[in-house]
Short mmCIF file of C-alpha atoms in Angstrom, two decimals:
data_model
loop_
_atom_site.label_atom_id
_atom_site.label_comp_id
_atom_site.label_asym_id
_atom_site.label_seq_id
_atom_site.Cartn_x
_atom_site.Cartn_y
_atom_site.Cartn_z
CA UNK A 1 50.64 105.08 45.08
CA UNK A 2 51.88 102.72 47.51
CA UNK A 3 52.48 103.33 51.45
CA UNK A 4 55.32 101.59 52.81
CA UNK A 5 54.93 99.74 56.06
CA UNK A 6 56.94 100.93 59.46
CA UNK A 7 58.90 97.56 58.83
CA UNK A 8 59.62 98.57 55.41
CA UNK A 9 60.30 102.18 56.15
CA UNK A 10 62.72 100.84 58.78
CA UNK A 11 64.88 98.04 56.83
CA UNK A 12 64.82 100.97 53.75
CA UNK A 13 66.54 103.67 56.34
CA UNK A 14 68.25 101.26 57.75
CA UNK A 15 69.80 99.54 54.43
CA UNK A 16 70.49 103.41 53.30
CA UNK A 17 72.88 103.91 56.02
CA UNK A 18 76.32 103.09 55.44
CA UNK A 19 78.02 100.03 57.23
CA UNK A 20 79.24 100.06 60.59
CA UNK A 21 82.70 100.41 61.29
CA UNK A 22 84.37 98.16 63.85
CA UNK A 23 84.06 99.95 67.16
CA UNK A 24 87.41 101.47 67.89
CA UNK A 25 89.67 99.16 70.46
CA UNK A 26 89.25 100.48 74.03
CA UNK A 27 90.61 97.35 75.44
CA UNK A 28 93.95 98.29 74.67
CA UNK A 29 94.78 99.70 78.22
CA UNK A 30 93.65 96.29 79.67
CA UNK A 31 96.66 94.12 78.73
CA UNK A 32 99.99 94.41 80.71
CA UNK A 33 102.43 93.39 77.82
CA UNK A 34 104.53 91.83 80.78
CA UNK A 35 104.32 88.00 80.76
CA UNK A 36 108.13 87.87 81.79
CA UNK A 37 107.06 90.08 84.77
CA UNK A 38 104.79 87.22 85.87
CA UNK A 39 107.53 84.73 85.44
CA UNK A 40 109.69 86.39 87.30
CA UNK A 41 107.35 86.75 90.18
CA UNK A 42 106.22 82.76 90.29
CA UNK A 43 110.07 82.27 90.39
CA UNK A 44 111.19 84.15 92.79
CA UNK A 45 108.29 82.91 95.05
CA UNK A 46 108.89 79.62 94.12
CA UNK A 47 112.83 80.17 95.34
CA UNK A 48 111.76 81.96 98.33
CA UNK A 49 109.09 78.80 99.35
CA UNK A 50 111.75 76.22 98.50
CA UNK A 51 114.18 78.40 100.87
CA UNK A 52 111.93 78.55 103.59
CA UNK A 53 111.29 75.15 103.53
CA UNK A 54 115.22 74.40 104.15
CA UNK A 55 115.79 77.71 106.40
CA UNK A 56 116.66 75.60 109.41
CA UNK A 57 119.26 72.72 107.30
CA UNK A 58 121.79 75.57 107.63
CA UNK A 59 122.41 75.54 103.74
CA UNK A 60 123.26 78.98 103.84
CA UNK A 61 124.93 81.47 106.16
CA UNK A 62 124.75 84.88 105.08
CA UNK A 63 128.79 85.64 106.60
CA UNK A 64 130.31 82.69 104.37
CA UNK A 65 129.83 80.83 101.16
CA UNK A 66 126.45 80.44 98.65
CA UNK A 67 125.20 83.22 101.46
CA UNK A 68 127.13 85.89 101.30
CA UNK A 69 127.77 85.44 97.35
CA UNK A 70 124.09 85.68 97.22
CA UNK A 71 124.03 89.07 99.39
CA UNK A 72 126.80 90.65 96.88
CA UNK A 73 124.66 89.43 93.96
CA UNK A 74 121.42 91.11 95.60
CA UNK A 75 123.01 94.46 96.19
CA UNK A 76 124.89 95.01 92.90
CA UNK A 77 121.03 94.15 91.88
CA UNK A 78 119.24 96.76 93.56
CA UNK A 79 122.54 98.86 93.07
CA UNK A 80 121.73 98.80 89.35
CA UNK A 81 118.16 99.80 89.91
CA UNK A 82 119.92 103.47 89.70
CA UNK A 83 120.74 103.53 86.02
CA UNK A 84 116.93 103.32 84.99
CA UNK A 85 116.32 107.01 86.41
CA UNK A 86 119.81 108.30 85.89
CA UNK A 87 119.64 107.22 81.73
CA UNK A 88 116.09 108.75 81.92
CA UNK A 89 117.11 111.84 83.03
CA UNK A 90 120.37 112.35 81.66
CA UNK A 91 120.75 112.52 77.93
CA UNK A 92 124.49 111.72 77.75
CA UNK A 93 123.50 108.30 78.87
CA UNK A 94 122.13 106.98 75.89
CA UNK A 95 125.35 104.93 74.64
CA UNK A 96 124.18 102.37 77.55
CA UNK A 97 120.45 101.76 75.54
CA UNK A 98 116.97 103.28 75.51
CA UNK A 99 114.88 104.27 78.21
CA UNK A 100 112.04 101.16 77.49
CA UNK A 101 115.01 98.60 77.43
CA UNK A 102 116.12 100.16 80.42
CA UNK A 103 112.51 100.17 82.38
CA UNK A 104 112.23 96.44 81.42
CA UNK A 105 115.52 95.94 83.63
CA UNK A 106 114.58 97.77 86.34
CA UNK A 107 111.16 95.58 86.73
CA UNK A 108 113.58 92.68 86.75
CA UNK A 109 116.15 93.43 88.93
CA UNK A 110 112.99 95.42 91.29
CA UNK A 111 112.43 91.43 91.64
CA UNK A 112 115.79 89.59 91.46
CA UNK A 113 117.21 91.85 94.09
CA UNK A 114 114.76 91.18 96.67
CA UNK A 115 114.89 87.29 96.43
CA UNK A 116 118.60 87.67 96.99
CA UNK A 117 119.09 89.65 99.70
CA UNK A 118 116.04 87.46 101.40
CA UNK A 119 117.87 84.64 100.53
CA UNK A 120 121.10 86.35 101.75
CA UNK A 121 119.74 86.40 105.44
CA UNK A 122 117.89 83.23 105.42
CA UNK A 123 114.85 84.93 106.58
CA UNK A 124 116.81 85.98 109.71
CA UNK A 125 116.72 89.64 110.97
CA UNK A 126 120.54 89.67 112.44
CA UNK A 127 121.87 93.43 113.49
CA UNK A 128 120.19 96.57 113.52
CA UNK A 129 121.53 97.76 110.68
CA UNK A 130 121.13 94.40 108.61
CA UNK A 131 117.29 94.72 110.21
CA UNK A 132 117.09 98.22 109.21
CA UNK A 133 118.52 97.39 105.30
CA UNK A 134 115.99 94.26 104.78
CA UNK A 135 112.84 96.16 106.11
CA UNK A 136 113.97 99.13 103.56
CA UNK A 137 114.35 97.10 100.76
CA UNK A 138 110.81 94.87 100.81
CA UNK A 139 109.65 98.51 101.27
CA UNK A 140 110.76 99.78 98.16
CA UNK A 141 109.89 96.24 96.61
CA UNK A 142 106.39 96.30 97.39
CA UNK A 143 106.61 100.33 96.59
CA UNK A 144 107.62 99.53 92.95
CA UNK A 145 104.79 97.00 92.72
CA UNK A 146 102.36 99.78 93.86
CA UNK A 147 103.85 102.08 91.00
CA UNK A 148 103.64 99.53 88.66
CA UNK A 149 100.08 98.86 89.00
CA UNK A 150 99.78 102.99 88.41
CA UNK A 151 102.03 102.93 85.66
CA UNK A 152 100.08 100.32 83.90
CA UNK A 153 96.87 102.64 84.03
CA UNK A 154 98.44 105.47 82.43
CA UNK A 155 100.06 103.64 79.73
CA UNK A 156 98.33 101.07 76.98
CA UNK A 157 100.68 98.07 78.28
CA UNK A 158 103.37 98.16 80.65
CA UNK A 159 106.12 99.07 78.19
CA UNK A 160 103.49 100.58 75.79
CA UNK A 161 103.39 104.87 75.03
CA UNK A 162 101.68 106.97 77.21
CA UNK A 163 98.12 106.57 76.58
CA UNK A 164 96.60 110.61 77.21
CA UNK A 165 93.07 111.48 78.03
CA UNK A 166 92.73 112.91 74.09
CA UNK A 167 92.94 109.33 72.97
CA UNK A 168 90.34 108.07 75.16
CA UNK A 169 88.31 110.92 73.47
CA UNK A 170 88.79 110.71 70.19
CA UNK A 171 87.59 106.78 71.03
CA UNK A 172 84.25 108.44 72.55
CA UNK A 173 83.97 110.99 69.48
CA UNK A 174 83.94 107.90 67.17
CA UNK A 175 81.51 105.80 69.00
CA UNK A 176 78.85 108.10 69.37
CA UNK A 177 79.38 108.59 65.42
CA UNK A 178 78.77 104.58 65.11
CA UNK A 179 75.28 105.12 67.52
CA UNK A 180 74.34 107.85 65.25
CA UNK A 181 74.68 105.50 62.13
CA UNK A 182 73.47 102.16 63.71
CA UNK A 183 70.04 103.82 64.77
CA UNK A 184 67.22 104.86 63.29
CA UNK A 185 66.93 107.58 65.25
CA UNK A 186 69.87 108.14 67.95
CA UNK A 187 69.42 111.94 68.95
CA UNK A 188 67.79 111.12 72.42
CA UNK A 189 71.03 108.55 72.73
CA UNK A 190 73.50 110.94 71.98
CA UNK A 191 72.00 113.78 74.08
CA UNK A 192 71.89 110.75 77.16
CA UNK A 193 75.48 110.16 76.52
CA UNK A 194 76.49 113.84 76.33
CA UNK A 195 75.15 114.42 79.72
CA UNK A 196 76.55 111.47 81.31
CA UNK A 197 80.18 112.56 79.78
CA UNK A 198 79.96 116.15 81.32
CA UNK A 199 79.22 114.84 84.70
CA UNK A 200 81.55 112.01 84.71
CA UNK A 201 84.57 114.09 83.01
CA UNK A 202 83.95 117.84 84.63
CA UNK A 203 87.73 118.66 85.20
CA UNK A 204 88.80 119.03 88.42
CA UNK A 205 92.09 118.49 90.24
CA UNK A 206 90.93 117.26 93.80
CA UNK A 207 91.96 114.26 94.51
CA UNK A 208 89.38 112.42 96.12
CA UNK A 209 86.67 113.54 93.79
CA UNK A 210 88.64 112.28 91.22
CA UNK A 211 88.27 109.06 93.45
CA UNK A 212 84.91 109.04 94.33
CA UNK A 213 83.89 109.31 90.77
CA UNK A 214 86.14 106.35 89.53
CA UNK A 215 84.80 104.29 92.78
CA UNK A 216 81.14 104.95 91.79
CA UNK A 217 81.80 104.52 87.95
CA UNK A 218 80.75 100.62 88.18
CA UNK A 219 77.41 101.84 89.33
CA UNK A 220 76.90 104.75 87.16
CA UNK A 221 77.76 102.72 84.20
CA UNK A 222 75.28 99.85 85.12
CA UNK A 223 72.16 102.35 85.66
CA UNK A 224 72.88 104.16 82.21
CA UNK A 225 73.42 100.86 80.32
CA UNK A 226 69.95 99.92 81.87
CA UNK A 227 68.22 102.88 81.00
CA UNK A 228 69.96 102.70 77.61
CA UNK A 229 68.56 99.27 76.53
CA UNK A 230 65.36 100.11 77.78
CA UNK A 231 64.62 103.56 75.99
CA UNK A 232 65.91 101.78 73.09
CA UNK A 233 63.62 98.56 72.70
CA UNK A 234 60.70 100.85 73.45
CA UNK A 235 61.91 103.38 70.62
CA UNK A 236 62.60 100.26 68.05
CA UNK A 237 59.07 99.04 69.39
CA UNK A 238 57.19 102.15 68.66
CA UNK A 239 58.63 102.75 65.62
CA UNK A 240 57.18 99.02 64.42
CA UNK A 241 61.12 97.72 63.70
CA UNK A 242 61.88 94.77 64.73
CA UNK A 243 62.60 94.86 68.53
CA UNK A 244 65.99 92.88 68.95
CA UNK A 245 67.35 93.15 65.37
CA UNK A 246 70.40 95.60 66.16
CA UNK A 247 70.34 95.67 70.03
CA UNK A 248 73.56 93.35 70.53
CA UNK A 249 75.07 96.10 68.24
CA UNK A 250 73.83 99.19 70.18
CA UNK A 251 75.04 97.29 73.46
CA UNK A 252 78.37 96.22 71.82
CA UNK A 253 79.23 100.35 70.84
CA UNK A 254 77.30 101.55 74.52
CA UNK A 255 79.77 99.15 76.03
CA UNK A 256 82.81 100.39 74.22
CA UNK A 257 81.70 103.65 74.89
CA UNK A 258 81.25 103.33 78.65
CA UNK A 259 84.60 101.68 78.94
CA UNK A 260 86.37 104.68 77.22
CA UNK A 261 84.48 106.95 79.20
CA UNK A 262 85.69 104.96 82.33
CA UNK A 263 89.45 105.41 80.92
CA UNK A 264 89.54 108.90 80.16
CA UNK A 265 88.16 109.33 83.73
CA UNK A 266 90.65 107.44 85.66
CA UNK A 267 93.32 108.61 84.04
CA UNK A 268 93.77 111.68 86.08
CA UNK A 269 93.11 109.84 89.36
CA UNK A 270 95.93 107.59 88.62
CA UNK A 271 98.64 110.01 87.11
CA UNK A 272 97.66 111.74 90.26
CA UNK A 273 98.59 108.85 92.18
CA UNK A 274 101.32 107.68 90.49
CA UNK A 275 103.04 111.25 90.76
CA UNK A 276 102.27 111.49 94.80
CA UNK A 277 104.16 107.73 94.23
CA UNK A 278 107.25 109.39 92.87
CA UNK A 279 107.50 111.13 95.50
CA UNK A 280 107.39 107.87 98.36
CA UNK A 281 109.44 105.85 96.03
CA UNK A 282 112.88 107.65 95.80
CA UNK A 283 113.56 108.60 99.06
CA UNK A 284 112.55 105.08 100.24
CA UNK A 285 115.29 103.94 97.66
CA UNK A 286 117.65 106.35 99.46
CA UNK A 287 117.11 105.40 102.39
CA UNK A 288 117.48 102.00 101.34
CA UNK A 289 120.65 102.82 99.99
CA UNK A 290 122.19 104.56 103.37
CA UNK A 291 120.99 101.28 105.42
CA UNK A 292 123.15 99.34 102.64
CA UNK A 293 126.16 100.65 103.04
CA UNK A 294 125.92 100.93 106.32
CA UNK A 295 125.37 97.47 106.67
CA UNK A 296 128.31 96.53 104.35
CA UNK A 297 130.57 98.47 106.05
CA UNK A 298 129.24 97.51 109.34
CA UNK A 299 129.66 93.84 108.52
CA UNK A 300 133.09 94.10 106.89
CA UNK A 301 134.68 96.39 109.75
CA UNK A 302 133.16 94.53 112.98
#
């Protein structure tokens, strides 16, 4: 009878195992999907630079000519903002195009509009009421920035679907399922990983625990990858495999793993957030609206 060595017991449990599947992608929430939103951004601050250099050449006026066209241009703009909402909300407004179309605009013209109108008073305050309209509208610009930035968390790419908590799961269900198949013996792993899930994703609806965890998740994330790769080499060690033959794999899946965890945990901070957002954002955009027309009519009539 022969005795197998631990190095041959090892490769033999390891080679009966079936193969690895690709660790599911959790990177899929990381890309915006937006280039054209980053285009429009370097242009418009291009435009706005080139204006400021020429502010004082008198180029434009914003009662007569290339000025005041450019003010009309700038509020139809940020008039138009309105339909994104309004086709979202009302049904009978499909005819005009879908809501993603629609949301794609509204980033747009949340940009075009802006660099008019600031081109419109040639970086000039003017009035009260023209005052009182341009600090309004870079509000609600730099608002919709804000929510974009929140939007992108809770969605997997800025015009992607909305990316729930169960899909972050399902990602965690199937990585621990890859630890259990790329380790000899992963039970001490998974039980690690099941505590550090329970403490990280406990439900709760306060809002700055929800914050404090996500702030501390960098850290948390460090110490259990640590511990991780540790407990592992000594477990590969003991059990006379070789030492460094699957660790890039165990830290490739811990690493996905982590990441998902980090997404799933987030995700409630942030669709927090972006709903307290909601409510800033549209009666900033009223408000912008009022100073508006009361600076149109103010200018027109006096």
């Amino acid at each position: 009878m022969t005795i197998a060595t631990p190095e041959q017991s090892f490769a033999t449990s390891t080679a009966a195992k079936p193969a690895p599947k690709p660790a599911p992608d959790t990177s899929r929430g990381r890309k915006s999907g937006a280039p054209e939103l980053i285009v429009m951004l370097s242009l418009a601050a291009a435009a706005i630079g080139y204006a400021w250099t020429r502010r004082l050449e008198g180029d434009l006026t914003a009662e007569t000519g290339w000025g005041y066209a450019l003010g009309i241009v700038g509020a139809l703009a940020m008039l138009t903002l309105l339909l994104y909402p309004l086709r979202k909300r009302i049904v009978k407004l499909r005819f005009i195009g879908d809501v993603r179309s629609w949301f794609r605009i509204h980033m747009m013209l949340g940009i075009i509009g802006p660099t008019l109108i600031i081109l419109h008073a040639n970086f000039a305050l003017g009035s009260l009421n023209s005052s009182v309209a341009l600090f309004a509208m870079l509000v609600v610009a730099i608002s919709g920035l804000i929510g974009r930035l929140f939007y992108a968390r809770i969605h997997r790419g800025l015009y992607g679907r909305r990316a729930f908590v169960r899909e972050y799961l399902d990602d965690m269900e199937t990585l621990k399922h890859e630890f259990d198949t790329d380790m000899p013996d992963a039970e001490w792993l998974l039980e690690t990983l099941r505590d550090y899930e329970s403490r990280r994703l406990a439900p709760t609806q306060d809002l700055w625990t929800n914050l404090g965890r996500t702030m501390s998740g960098p850290v948390s994330r460090f110490r259990l990858r640590r511990d991780v790769m540790r407990r592992y080499a000594q477990t590969v060690g003991q059990a006379g495999g070789p030492r460094h033959d699957r660790s890039q794999l165990v830290r490739r899946h811990l690493d996905s793993y982590l990441h998902a965890v980090a997404r799933a945990q987030s995700f409630a901070l942030y669709e927090r957030l972006f709903s307290l957002w909601h409510l800033f954002h549209l009666p900033l955009f009223v408000i912008l609206v009022i100073a508006a027309i009361v600076h149109v009519v103010g200018v027109h009539l006096y």
